[in-house]
Amino acid sequence: MIAVLAIVMYFVALLAIGWRAERGAERSARGYYLAGGGLGSLALFFALFGTNCSPFVLMGIPGQGYHDGLGIFSLNAPIIALVVPLTMWLVGVPARAMATRLDCVSPAELYAKRLDSRAAGLVLVAAFALFTLPYMVTGLQGCGIALAQQFPEHMSRRFGAALALLVALCYTLLGGMRATAWTNVAQGALFLVVMVAAACAVLGELGGPALAFERLAAERADLVVLDRAKPRFATEAFASHSLAIALTVVCFPHMLARLMAAKGEATLRDSCRWYPLALALLWTSAVLVGVFGALLAPGMVGRASDGIFPAMVARTFGAEWSVLGTLAVLAAAMSTLDAQLLTLGSMASRDLAPGGGRQGRGLALERWILAGVGVATLGLHELVERWQWSIFELAQFSFSGYVMLFPTIVLGLSWRRFTATGAIASIVAGIGMLAACQAGLVPLHGWLPVAPAFATAALAAVIGSLASRPTAPERLRQAFGA
Amino acid sequence: MQANHDRAGARQDAPRATRVERGVAVIGLVVLLVLHFDAWREPDPAARVGWLPLELAWRLAWMVAAGAYLWWFTARFWRAKRSEQAGR
């Protein structure tokens, strides 16, 4: 009963925030999709943090920690803590300024206008959709797993996923960016507190940190170290993975949209500064829950370990409070999902729909398109459930793909000689090379496909730009300022 | 809102980063990246710092260093970038 009440209250709270945001919002595409460029420090920080922390962190990472130990922390958390804030600085500042100068609302629109090329914008929309839709499915998977574990006799994974999507869609439809940013404040605080509390509770059950680590070293020494003999941690794979996980975040279209929505540079800078601290807290806790979960609940095979975080919350908090784990997963999943829905919706309405961006016609088209994106995501989730892909596998596919957009995202904002031809060549060549590597057509010598594919994308960006005519000077003046 | 404007305005008057500071920023980044790819360390389950396993202690220490680097970087270079833009 407590569980049902808590989840209903959580959903109602989100809808109330969405409704409140809708009442205070300016009725324009910029107001709806970018909160009028007015996200302050607190809202922006949690919008970025909440958006970036998906079920990949709350379920995928404990699940991998369960099998691979502390090495999962070493592989991901440190490099993200350093490079993500640096790339937010590198991309966020010029993207925000350029979006204002060119009056852009969606990330693809920003690059289409900067490069003076509708074709480049369409290629970007296609690439963003290709990698964002599977990533959105990981959110639905997380919600489905969490709700099905919470109510095993009453709710299937599919129904749980659909329910969470429906609620996220409702508050996003109502209040746009403003609603998603403020719900992210509540969601980010919720999942951070619950994850840290869960790690503390797990350590407490094992007799405190000293005894817990001692027992871990004695019973599962393989989980205490980063063993380079494992293929995942071999030097080349480690370097490739670091490249992917570090550069991918700023290429998420939903992260770009949030950077474009910052009220000012001071708010962006604050987010960059506090990001590593919040990340260290969350990731340390997530990995410890997974690693010690392997001691407390051994025997999980394959993607079954994706459920270790809710299982540990239920075990350590007691059955009555197990709903906190479910709420944390829902919060992480929905805080990413809402941003993705909104950003894909913005690109569909501004870059694809005929007459997109027309002023003074209300927001009906935007809202219908957003609902369509939600339905498409649910359809893809159904397919993925049949194929039995894990959250970690799906996220890795998306993260590798996003990295192919990094040369375009960065060079488009910093190099005036960068052209539409360079952008298209970079994206197409990078994704082509990624596919060829994943199909086994290119020898990798221990590197992950993302490494040679990224090098190809970067090279194609430079060659394509230098081999084509520069962008018109007038457009460059508009984009970069005088 | 007023506070944000004030803070942004104050930074426009900040001095530009010096050449030495730019060098320190690049070297600091390279050192952090090299330390992240620490292929020379042998895995030893018994090695600890207090009760923390060496692997976790090493990574957390690295993150503290990275956080300090970021704080310094944003303070110096964000200011410099603002003042350079304002001066154009």
GROMACS .gro file of C-alpha atoms in nm, chain A:
model
  482
    1MET     CA    1   0.000   0.000   0.000
    2ILE     CA    2   0.283   0.240   0.092
    3ALA     CA    3   0.449   0.158  -0.238
    4VAL     CA    4   0.140   0.235  -0.444
    5LEU     CA    5   0.083   0.557  -0.253
    6ALA     CA    6   0.444   0.670  -0.293
    7ILE     CA    7   0.448   0.609  -0.667
    8VAL     CA    8   0.112   0.777  -0.720
    9MET     CA    9   0.231   1.078  -0.517
   10TYR     CA   10   0.553   1.091  -0.720
   11PHE     CA   11   0.362   1.091  -1.049
   12VAL     CA   12   0.115   1.352  -0.922
   13ALA     CA   13   0.401   1.575  -0.805
   14LEU     CA   14   0.561   1.560  -1.151
   15LEU     CA   15   0.234   1.644  -1.322
   16ALA     CA   16   0.179   1.933  -1.081
   17ILE     CA   17   0.523   2.074  -1.164
   18GLY     CA   18   0.443   2.039  -1.534
   19TRP     CA   19   0.111   2.214  -1.489
   20ARG     CA   20   0.272   2.494  -1.288
   21ALA     CA   21   0.541   2.536  -1.553
   22GLU     CA   22   0.279   2.554  -1.828
   23ARG     CA   23   0.100   2.839  -1.651
   24GLY     CA   24   0.413   3.051  -1.615
   25ALA     CA   25   0.567   2.982  -1.956
   26GLU     CA   26   0.588   3.221  -2.249
   27ARG     CA   27   0.389   3.081  -2.542
   28SER     CA   28   0.653   3.056  -2.808
   29ALA     CA   29   0.873   2.779  -2.943
   30ARG     CA   30   1.176   2.930  -2.766
   31GLY     CA   31   0.981   2.953  -2.441
   32TYR     CA   32   0.856   2.596  -2.475
   33TYR     CA   33   1.174   2.421  -2.590
   34LEU     CA   34   1.442   2.636  -2.420
   35ALA     CA   35   1.254   2.791  -2.127
   36GLY     CA   36   1.316   3.125  -2.298
   37GLY     CA   37   1.691   3.081  -2.233
   38GLY     CA   38   1.629   3.141  -1.863
   39LEU     CA   39   1.750   2.836  -1.670
   40GLY     CA   40   1.927   2.953  -1.353
   41SER     CA   41   2.208   2.776  -1.167
   42LEU     CA   42   2.004   2.525  -0.965
   43ALA     CA   43   1.767   2.429  -1.246
   44LEU     CA   44   2.049   2.409  -1.501
   45PHE     CA   45   2.274   2.197  -1.278
   46PHE     CA   46   2.004   1.941  -1.207
   47ALA     CA   47   1.880   1.957  -1.565
   48LEU     CA   48   2.230   1.862  -1.684
   49PHE     CA   49   2.302   1.616  -1.404
   50GLY     CA   50   1.958   1.456  -1.408
   51THR     CA   51   1.957   1.431  -1.784
   52ASN     CA   52   2.301   1.274  -1.790
   53CYS     CA   53   2.226   1.021  -1.518
   54SER     CA   54   1.996   0.764  -1.669
   55PRO     CA   55   1.922   0.400  -1.580
   56PHE     CA   56   2.266   0.337  -1.732
   57VAL     CA   57   2.408   0.476  -1.405
   58LEU     CA   58   2.144   0.354  -1.161
   59MET     CA   59   2.096   0.005  -1.301
   60GLY     CA   60   2.355  -0.064  -1.573
   61ILE     CA   61   2.655   0.042  -1.364
   62PRO     CA   62   2.563  -0.152  -1.048
   63GLY     CA   63   2.484  -0.442  -1.282
   64GLN     CA   64   2.830  -0.426  -1.438
   65GLY     CA   65   2.996  -0.367  -1.100
   66TYR     CA   66   2.831  -0.689  -0.989
   67HIS     CA   67   3.025  -0.880  -1.256
   68ASP     CA   68   3.340  -0.672  -1.305
   69GLY     CA   69   3.398  -0.502  -0.969
   70LEU     CA   70   3.562  -0.170  -0.889
   71GLY     CA   71   3.721  -0.160  -1.236
   72ILE     CA   72   3.385  -0.036  -1.369
   73PHE     CA   73   3.425   0.274  -1.153
   74SER     CA   74   3.783   0.325  -1.279
   75LEU     CA   75   3.672   0.281  -1.637
   76ASN     CA   76   3.399   0.543  -1.630
   77ALA     CA   77   3.369   0.786  -1.341
   78PRO     CA   78   3.708   0.966  -1.333
   79ILE     CA   79   3.726   1.050  -1.701
   80ILE     CA   80   3.362   1.165  -1.707
   81ALA     CA   81   3.421   1.388  -1.405
   82LEU     CA   82   3.703   1.569  -1.584
   83VAL     CA   83   3.611   1.575  -1.951
   84VAL     CA   84   3.235   1.632  -1.936
   85PRO     CA   85   3.263   1.970  -1.758
   86LEU     CA   86   3.547   2.069  -1.994
   87THR     CA   87   3.337   1.986  -2.299
   88MET     CA   88   3.039   2.167  -2.147
   89TRP     CA   89   3.265   2.473  -2.131
   90LEU     CA   90   3.403   2.414  -2.481
   91VAL     CA   91   3.061   2.367  -2.640
   92GLY     CA   92   2.813   2.524  -2.400
   93VAL     CA   93   2.941   2.881  -2.408
   94PRO     CA   94   2.956   2.923  -2.788
   95ALA     CA   95   2.641   2.714  -2.847
   96ARG     CA   96   2.438   2.933  -2.615
   97ALA     CA   97   2.568   3.254  -2.771
   98MET     CA   98   2.524   3.129  -3.128
   99ALA     CA   99   2.172   2.999  -3.063
  100THR     CA  100   2.072   3.344  -2.942
  101ARG     CA  101   2.230   3.521  -3.240
  102LEU     CA  102   2.072   3.286  -3.494
  103ASP     CA  103   1.740   3.252  -3.306
  104CYS     CA  104   1.762   2.871  -3.289
  105VAL     CA  105   1.563   2.637  -3.074
  106SER     CA  106   1.686   2.287  -3.161
  107PRO     CA  107   2.048   2.164  -3.177
  108ALA     CA  108   2.011   2.054  -3.540
  109GLU     CA  109   1.861   2.391  -3.631
  110LEU     CA  110   2.165   2.561  -3.476
  111TYR     CA  111   2.404   2.370  -3.700
  112ALA     CA  112   2.182   2.395  -4.009
  113LYS     CA  113   2.182   2.774  -3.975
  114ARG     CA  114   2.551   2.800  -3.880
  115LEU     CA  115   2.651   2.587  -4.179
  116ASP     CA  116   2.389   2.748  -4.402
  117SER     CA  117   2.272   2.403  -4.509
  118ARG     CA  118   1.938   2.232  -4.461
  119ALA     CA  119   2.099   1.905  -4.573
  120ALA     CA  120   2.351   1.919  -4.289
  121GLY     CA  121   2.066   1.983  -4.046
  122LEU     CA  122   1.871   1.684  -4.175
  123VAL     CA  123   2.175   1.455  -4.151
  124LEU     CA  124   2.219   1.568  -3.790
  125VAL     CA  125   1.853   1.507  -3.712
  126ALA     CA  126   1.882   1.155  -3.855
  127ALA     CA  127   2.199   1.083  -3.656
  128PHE     CA  128   2.057   1.226  -3.333
  129ALA     CA  129   1.742   1.016  -3.375
  130LEU     CA  130   1.939   0.701  -3.462
  131PHE     CA  131   2.131   0.714  -3.135
  132THR     CA  132   1.875   0.880  -2.908
  133LEU     CA  133   1.583   0.642  -2.966
  134PRO     CA  134   1.777   0.335  -2.839
  135TYR     CA  135   1.905   0.543  -2.548
  136MET     CA  136   1.546   0.638  -2.465
  137VAL     CA  137   1.462   0.269  -2.465
  138THR     CA  138   1.714   0.215  -2.183
  139GLY     CA  139   1.504   0.458  -1.977
  140LEU     CA  140   1.191   0.261  -2.047
  141GLN     CA  141   1.373  -0.063  -1.967
  142GLY     CA  142   1.480   0.083  -1.631
  143CYS     CA  143   1.127   0.190  -1.547
  144GLY     CA  144   0.987  -0.146  -1.657
  145ILE     CA  145   1.234  -0.346  -1.449
  146ALA     CA  146   1.186  -0.129  -1.141
  147LEU     CA  147   0.806  -0.131  -1.147
  148ALA     CA  148   0.786  -0.502  -1.232
  149GLN     CA  149   1.016  -0.582  -0.938
  150GLN     CA  150   0.809  -0.361  -0.710
  151PHE     CA  151   0.475  -0.511  -0.814
  152PRO     CA  152   0.567  -0.857  -0.949
  153GLU     CA  153   0.212  -0.988  -0.948
  154HIS     CA  154   0.039  -0.682  -1.084
  155MET     CA  155   0.268  -0.517  -1.334
  156SER     CA  156   0.468  -0.646  -1.630
  157ARG     CA  157   0.787  -0.476  -1.752
  158ARG     CA  158   0.604  -0.359  -2.063
  159PHE     CA  159   0.317  -0.203  -1.870
  160GLY     CA  160   0.557  -0.035  -1.626
  161ALA     CA  161   0.755   0.114  -1.913
  162ALA     CA  162   0.440   0.242  -2.083
  163LEU     CA  163   0.310   0.397  -1.760
  164ALA     CA  164   0.633   0.587  -1.692
  165LEU     CA  165   0.645   0.707  -2.053
  166LEU     CA  166   0.288   0.831  -2.031
  167VAL     CA  167   0.356   1.038  -1.719
  168ALA     CA  168   0.682   1.180  -1.860
  169LEU     CA  169   0.503   1.265  -2.181
  170CYS     CA  170   0.219   1.441  -1.996
  171TYR     CA  171   0.433   1.681  -1.794
  172THR     CA  172   0.667   1.742  -2.086
  173LEU     CA  173   0.371   1.819  -2.312
  174LEU     CA  174   0.236   2.058  -2.053
  175GLY     CA  175   0.538   2.265  -1.960
  176GLY     CA  176   0.818   2.190  -2.210
  177MET     CA  177   1.175   2.267  -2.100
  178ARG     CA  178   1.066   2.459  -1.792
  179ALA     CA  179   0.871   2.155  -1.667
  180THR     CA  180   1.151   1.910  -1.741
  181ALA     CA  181   1.413   2.129  -1.574
  182TRP     CA  182   1.218   2.168  -1.250
  183THR     CA  183   1.112   1.805  -1.238
  184ASN     CA  184   1.479   1.721  -1.286
  185VAL     CA  185   1.565   1.915  -0.970
  186ALA     CA  186   1.330   1.692  -0.770
  187GLN     CA  187   1.432   1.376  -0.958
  188GLY     CA  188   1.808   1.442  -0.937
  189ALA     CA  189   1.795   1.508  -0.563
  190LEU     CA  190   1.582   1.197  -0.513
  191PHE     CA  191   1.799   0.947  -0.697
  192LEU     CA  192   2.123   1.090  -0.559
  193VAL     CA  193   2.005   1.067  -0.198
  194VAL     CA  194   1.859   0.717  -0.240
  195MET     CA  195   2.169   0.580  -0.415
  196VAL     CA  196   2.405   0.718  -0.148
  197ALA     CA  197   2.174   0.588   0.127
  198ALA     CA  198   2.160   0.245  -0.039
  199ALA     CA  199   2.541   0.223  -0.053
  200CYS     CA  200   2.563   0.320   0.315
  201ALA     CA  201   2.297   0.062   0.406
  202VAL     CA  202   2.478  -0.213   0.214
  203LEU     CA  203   2.807  -0.127   0.387
  204GLY     CA  204   2.621  -0.123   0.719
  205GLU     CA  205   2.479  -0.471   0.659
  206LEU     CA  206   2.831  -0.598   0.602
  207GLY     CA  207   2.952  -0.454   0.933
  208GLY     CA  208   3.087  -0.120   0.812
  209PRO     CA  209   3.327  -0.025   0.532
  210ALA     CA  210   3.641  -0.181   0.684
  211LEU     CA  211   3.484  -0.523   0.734
  212ALA     CA  212   3.299  -0.502   0.403
  213PHE     CA  213   3.612  -0.440   0.197
  214GLU     CA  214   3.802  -0.703   0.396
  215ARG     CA  215   3.536  -0.962   0.319
  216LEU     CA  216   3.526  -0.855  -0.045
  217ALA     CA  217   3.903  -0.900  -0.080
  218ALA     CA  218   3.882  -1.241   0.086
  219GLU     CA  219   3.582  -1.380  -0.105
  220ARG     CA  220   3.590  -1.196  -0.438
  221ALA     CA  221   3.943  -1.066  -0.492
  222ASP     CA  222   3.865  -1.032  -0.863
  223LEU     CA  223   3.618  -0.751  -0.785
  224VAL     CA  224   3.867  -0.538  -0.589
  225VAL     CA  225   4.110  -0.468  -0.872
  226LEU     CA  226   4.115  -0.346  -1.227
  227ASP     CA  227   4.244  -0.655  -1.400
  228ARG     CA  228   4.397  -0.564  -1.736
  229ALA     CA  229   4.379  -0.931  -1.835
  230LYS     CA  230   4.003  -0.895  -1.874
  231PRO     CA  231   3.920  -0.785  -2.231
  232ARG     CA  232   3.708  -0.493  -2.104
  233PHE     CA  233   4.003  -0.348  -1.910
  234ALA     CA  234   4.289  -0.419  -2.154
  235THR     CA  235   4.481  -0.098  -2.227
  236GLU     CA  236   4.343  -0.043  -2.578
  237ALA     CA  237   3.984  -0.119  -2.475
  238PHE     CA  238   4.021   0.102  -2.166
  239ALA     CA  239   4.148   0.394  -2.377
  240SER     CA  240   3.874   0.347  -2.639
  241HIS     CA  241   3.601   0.329  -2.378
  242SER     CA  242   3.736   0.639  -2.204
  243LEU     CA  243   3.724   0.825  -2.534
  244ALA     CA  244   3.365   0.722  -2.594
  245ILE     CA  245   3.228   0.785  -2.248
  246ALA     CA  246   3.405   1.120  -2.213
  247LEU     CA  247   3.316   1.274  -2.548
  248THR     CA  248   2.969   1.133  -2.591
  249VAL     CA  249   2.787   1.337  -2.326
  250VAL     CA  250   2.817   1.676  -2.490
  251CYS     CA  251   2.692   1.523  -2.815
  252PHE     CA  252   2.360   1.419  -2.662
  253PRO     CA  253   2.111   1.651  -2.831
  254HIS     CA  254   1.921   1.682  -2.504
  255MET     CA  255   2.238   1.801  -2.327
  256LEU     CA  256   2.305   2.051  -2.606
  257ALA     CA  257   1.951   2.185  -2.574
  258ARG     CA  258   1.999   2.235  -2.201
  259LEU     CA  259   2.330   2.415  -2.254
  260MET     CA  260   2.150   2.642  -2.501
  261ALA     CA  261   1.884   2.713  -2.236
  262ALA     CA  262   2.127   2.847  -1.972
  263LYS     CA  263   2.043   3.190  -1.837
  264GLY     CA  264   2.404   3.305  -1.850
  265GLU     CA  265   2.768   3.202  -1.846
  266ALA     CA  266   2.781   3.218  -1.467
  267THR     CA  267   2.513   2.950  -1.445
  268LEU     CA  268   2.704   2.731  -1.689
  269ARG     CA  269   3.026   2.776  -1.495
  270ASP     CA  270   2.858   2.681  -1.167
  271SER     CA  271   2.732   2.359  -1.324
  272CYS     CA  272   3.078   2.271  -1.454
  273ARG     CA  273   3.227   2.322  -1.108
  274TRP     CA  274   2.982   2.117  -0.906
  275TYR     CA  275   2.940   1.840  -1.160
  276PRO     CA  276   3.244   1.628  -1.051
  277LEU     CA  277   3.139   1.627  -0.687
  278ALA     CA  278   2.784   1.509  -0.756
  279LEU     CA  279   2.915   1.258  -1.007
  280ALA     CA  280   3.171   1.113  -0.764
  281LEU     CA  281   2.902   1.069  -0.498
  282LEU     CA  282   2.660   0.898  -0.734
  283TRP     CA  283   2.905   0.672  -0.918
  284THR     CA  284   3.094   0.559  -0.609
  285SER     CA  285   2.765   0.460  -0.448
  286ALA     CA  286   2.634   0.291  -0.764
  287VAL     CA  287   2.945   0.077  -0.809
  288LEU     CA  288   2.963  -0.016  -0.440
  289VAL     CA  289   2.599  -0.129  -0.445
  290GLY     CA  290   2.678  -0.358  -0.740
  291VAL     CA  291   3.008  -0.489  -0.605
  292PHE     CA  292   2.875  -0.568  -0.257
  293GLY     CA  293   2.556  -0.696  -0.415
  294ALA     CA  294   2.771  -0.973  -0.560
  295LEU     CA  295   2.860  -1.071  -0.203
  296LEU     CA  296   2.510  -1.044  -0.060
  297ALA     CA  297   2.310  -1.185  -0.353
  298PRO     CA  298   2.540  -1.401  -0.564
  299GLY     CA  299   2.432  -1.599  -0.866
  300MET     CA  300   2.286  -1.338  -1.099
  301VAL     CA  301   2.370  -1.414  -1.461
  302GLY     CA  302   2.396  -1.173  -1.755
  303ARG     CA  303   2.150  -0.887  -1.765
  304ALA     CA  304   1.972  -1.015  -1.451
  305SER     CA  305   2.227  -0.807  -1.257
  306ASP     CA  306   2.060  -0.490  -1.395
  307GLY     CA  307   1.816  -0.543  -1.109
  308ILE     CA  308   2.076  -0.548  -0.831
  309PHE     CA  309   2.017  -0.189  -0.716
  310PRO     CA  310   1.641  -0.228  -0.648
  311ALA     CA  311   1.715  -0.570  -0.500
  312MET     CA  312   1.970  -0.423  -0.257
  313VAL     CA  313   1.735  -0.141  -0.159
  314ALA     CA  314   1.462  -0.395  -0.084
  315ARG     CA  315   1.705  -0.609   0.116
  316THR     CA  316   1.863  -0.334   0.323
  317PHE     CA  317   1.576  -0.088   0.368
  318GLY     CA  318   1.314  -0.355   0.427
  319ALA     CA  319   1.013  -0.449   0.216
  320GLU     CA  320   0.812  -0.140   0.312
  321TRP     CA  321   1.078   0.102   0.194
  322SER     CA  322   1.183  -0.088  -0.114
  323VAL     CA  323   0.973   0.160  -0.306
  324LEU     CA  324   1.254   0.412  -0.260
  325GLY     CA  325   1.470   0.212  -0.501
  326THR     CA  326   1.187   0.204  -0.751
  327LEU     CA  327   1.136   0.578  -0.717
  328ALA     CA  328   1.508   0.643  -0.766
  329VAL     CA  329   1.516   0.440  -1.087
  330LEU     CA  330   1.200   0.607  -1.212
  331ALA     CA  331   1.350   0.947  -1.131
  332ALA     CA  332   1.674   0.875  -1.317
  333ALA     CA  333   1.495   0.725  -1.614
  334MET     CA  334   1.229   0.991  -1.646
  335SER     CA  335   1.470   1.281  -1.597
  336THR     CA  336   1.654   1.164  -1.908
  337LEU     CA  337   1.348   1.053  -2.097
  338ASP     CA  338   1.166   1.385  -2.068
  339ALA     CA  339   1.467   1.575  -2.200
  340GLN     CA  340   1.507   1.333  -2.490
  341LEU     CA  341   1.138   1.352  -2.580
  342LEU     CA  342   1.146   1.729  -2.575
  343THR     CA  343   1.463   1.759  -2.784
  344LEU     CA  344   1.360   1.504  -3.047
  345GLY     CA  345   1.023   1.678  -3.057
  346SER     CA  346   1.193   2.013  -3.110
  347MET     CA  347   1.398   1.876  -3.399
  348ALA     CA  348   1.095   1.709  -3.556
  349SER     CA  349   0.891   2.028  -3.542
  350ARG     CA  350   1.167   2.277  -3.630
  351ASP     CA  351   1.381   2.078  -3.872
  352LEU     CA  352   1.147   1.824  -4.028
  353ALA     CA  353   0.788   1.946  -4.016
  354PRO     CA  354   0.673   2.157  -4.310
  355GLY     CA  355   0.652   2.516  -4.193
  356GLY     CA  356   0.842   2.429  -3.875
  357GLY     CA  357   0.941   2.731  -3.673
  358ARG     CA  358   0.651   2.939  -3.799
  359GLN     CA  359   0.556   3.199  -3.541
  360GLY     CA  360   0.214   3.267  -3.392
  361ARG     CA  361   0.043   2.932  -3.444
  362GLY     CA  362   0.042   2.813  -3.082
  363LEU     CA  363   0.209   2.493  -2.968
  364ALA     CA  364  -0.037   2.230  -3.093
  365LEU     CA  365   0.193   2.092  -3.365
  366GLU     CA  366   0.486   2.071  -3.122
  367ARG     CA  367   0.273   1.874  -2.876
  368TRP     CA  368   0.141   1.630  -3.138
  369ILE     CA  369   0.493   1.566  -3.262
  370LEU     CA  370   0.613   1.508  -2.907
  371ALA     CA  371   0.340   1.249  -2.856
  372GLY     CA  372   0.445   1.082  -3.183
  373VAL     CA  373   0.804   1.055  -3.060
  374GLY     CA  374   0.674   0.890  -2.743
  375VAL     CA  375   0.478   0.631  -2.939
  376ALA     CA  376   0.781   0.555  -3.161
  377THR     CA  377   0.994   0.500  -2.849
  378LEU     CA  378   0.741   0.259  -2.705
  379GLY     CA  379   0.741   0.063  -3.031
  380LEU     CA  380   1.120   0.034  -3.028
  381HIS     CA  381   1.110  -0.073  -2.663
  382GLU     CA  382   0.883  -0.361  -2.761
  383LEU     CA  383   1.137  -0.479  -3.020
  384VAL     CA  384   1.430  -0.450  -2.778
  385GLU     CA  385   1.243  -0.653  -2.516
  386ARG     CA  386   1.212  -0.931  -2.773
  387TRP     CA  387   1.581  -0.910  -2.866
  388GLN     CA  388   1.682  -0.922  -2.496
  389TRP     CA  389   1.936  -0.640  -2.515
  390SER     CA  390   2.065  -0.519  -2.176
  391ILE     CA  391   2.069  -0.155  -2.066
  392PHE     CA  392   2.449  -0.151  -2.079
  393GLU     CA  393   2.462  -0.290  -2.434
  394LEU     CA  394   2.205  -0.046  -2.567
  395ALA     CA  395   2.373   0.248  -2.398
  396GLN     CA  396   2.710   0.148  -2.541
  397PHE     CA  397   2.565   0.143  -2.892
  398SER     CA  398   2.426   0.492  -2.847
  399PHE     CA  399   2.736   0.632  -2.676
  400SER     CA  400   2.967   0.506  -2.952
  401GLY     CA  401   2.740   0.657  -3.215
  402TYR     CA  402   2.720   0.997  -3.050
  403VAL     CA  403   3.099   1.023  -3.050
  404MET     CA  404   3.089   1.031  -3.431
  405LEU     CA  405   2.911   1.367  -3.400
  406PHE     CA  406   3.179   1.521  -3.176
  407PRO     CA  407   3.392   1.672  -3.457
  408THR     CA  408   3.083   1.840  -3.605
  409ILE     CA  409   2.955   1.962  -3.268
  410VAL     CA  410   3.288   2.118  -3.168
  411LEU     CA  411   3.425   2.237  -3.502
  412GLY     CA  412   3.090   2.388  -3.599
  413LEU     CA  413   3.116   2.622  -3.303
  414SER     CA  414   3.486   2.699  -3.307
  415TRP     CA  415   3.626   2.676  -3.663
  416ARG     CA  416   3.492   2.923  -3.919
  417ARG     CA  417   3.633   2.721  -4.209
  418PHE     CA  418   3.424   2.420  -4.108
  419THR     CA  419   3.157   2.362  -4.374
  420ALA     CA  420   2.837   2.165  -4.434
  421THR     CA  421   3.032   1.925  -4.658
  422GLY     CA  422   3.279   1.866  -4.375
  423ALA     CA  423   2.993   1.800  -4.132
  424ILE     CA  424   2.812   1.555  -4.359
  425ALA     CA  425   3.136   1.379  -4.456
  426SER     CA  426   3.237   1.349  -4.091
  427ILE     CA  427   2.905   1.205  -3.974
  428VAL     CA  428   2.862   0.965  -4.265
  429ALA     CA  429   3.225   0.846  -4.266
  430GLY     CA  430   3.233   0.808  -3.887
  431ILE     CA  431   2.912   0.606  -3.867
  432GLY     CA  432   3.017   0.402  -4.173
  433MET     CA  433   3.350   0.316  -4.014
  434LEU     CA  434   3.178   0.234  -3.684
  435ALA     CA  435   2.945  -0.007  -3.863
  436ALA     CA  436   3.233  -0.162  -4.057
  437CYS     CA  437   3.433  -0.215  -3.738
  438GLN     CA  438   3.137  -0.363  -3.556
  439ALA     CA  439   3.075  -0.597  -3.848
  440GLY     CA  440   3.434  -0.721  -3.822
  441LEU     CA  441   3.542  -0.578  -4.158
  442VAL     CA  442   3.826  -0.372  -4.007
  443PRO     CA  443   4.100  -0.525  -3.787
  444LEU     CA  444   4.092  -0.356  -3.447
  445HIS     CA  445   4.401  -0.494  -3.262
  446GLY     CA  446   4.228  -0.465  -2.925
  447TRP     CA  447   4.078  -0.119  -2.981
  448LEU     CA  448   3.704  -0.075  -2.961
  449PRO     CA  449   3.528   0.027  -3.287
  450VAL     CA  450   3.473   0.378  -3.152
  451ALA     CA  451   3.845   0.466  -3.167
  452PRO     CA  452   3.915   0.420  -3.541
  453ALA     CA  453   3.567   0.548  -3.623
  454PHE     CA  454   3.627   0.869  -3.427
  455ALA     CA  455   3.961   0.920  -3.602
  456THR     CA  456   3.785   0.873  -3.936
  457ALA     CA  457   3.512   1.123  -3.844
  458ALA     CA  458   3.768   1.383  -3.736
  459LEU     CA  459   3.976   1.337  -4.051
  460ALA     CA  460   3.672   1.354  -4.277
  461ALA     CA  461   3.557   1.674  -4.106
  462VAL     CA  462   3.887   1.848  -4.181
  463ILE     CA  463   3.931   1.713  -4.536
  464GLY     CA  464   3.566   1.771  -4.628
  465SER     CA  465   3.580   2.130  -4.504
  466LEU     CA  466   3.906   2.221  -4.674
  467ALA     CA  467   3.793   2.061  -5.001
  468SER     CA  468   3.465   2.255  -5.013
  469ARG     CA  469   3.369   2.621  -5.051
  470PRO     CA  470   3.370   2.819  -4.725
  471THR     CA  471   3.040   2.920  -4.567
  472ALA     CA  472   2.917   3.262  -4.683
  473PRO     CA  473   3.091   3.542  -4.486
  474GLU     CA  474   2.758   3.707  -4.402
  475ARG     CA  475   2.632   3.387  -4.238
  476LEU     CA  476   2.959   3.350  -4.045
  477ARG     CA  477   2.927   3.707  -3.916
  478GLN     CA  478   2.572   3.630  -3.799
  479ALA     CA  479   2.679   3.306  -3.633
  480PHE     CA  480   3.003   3.411  -3.466
  481GLY     CA  481   2.923   3.776  -3.407
  482ALA     CA  482   3.127   4.068  -3.533
   0.00000   0.00000   0.00000
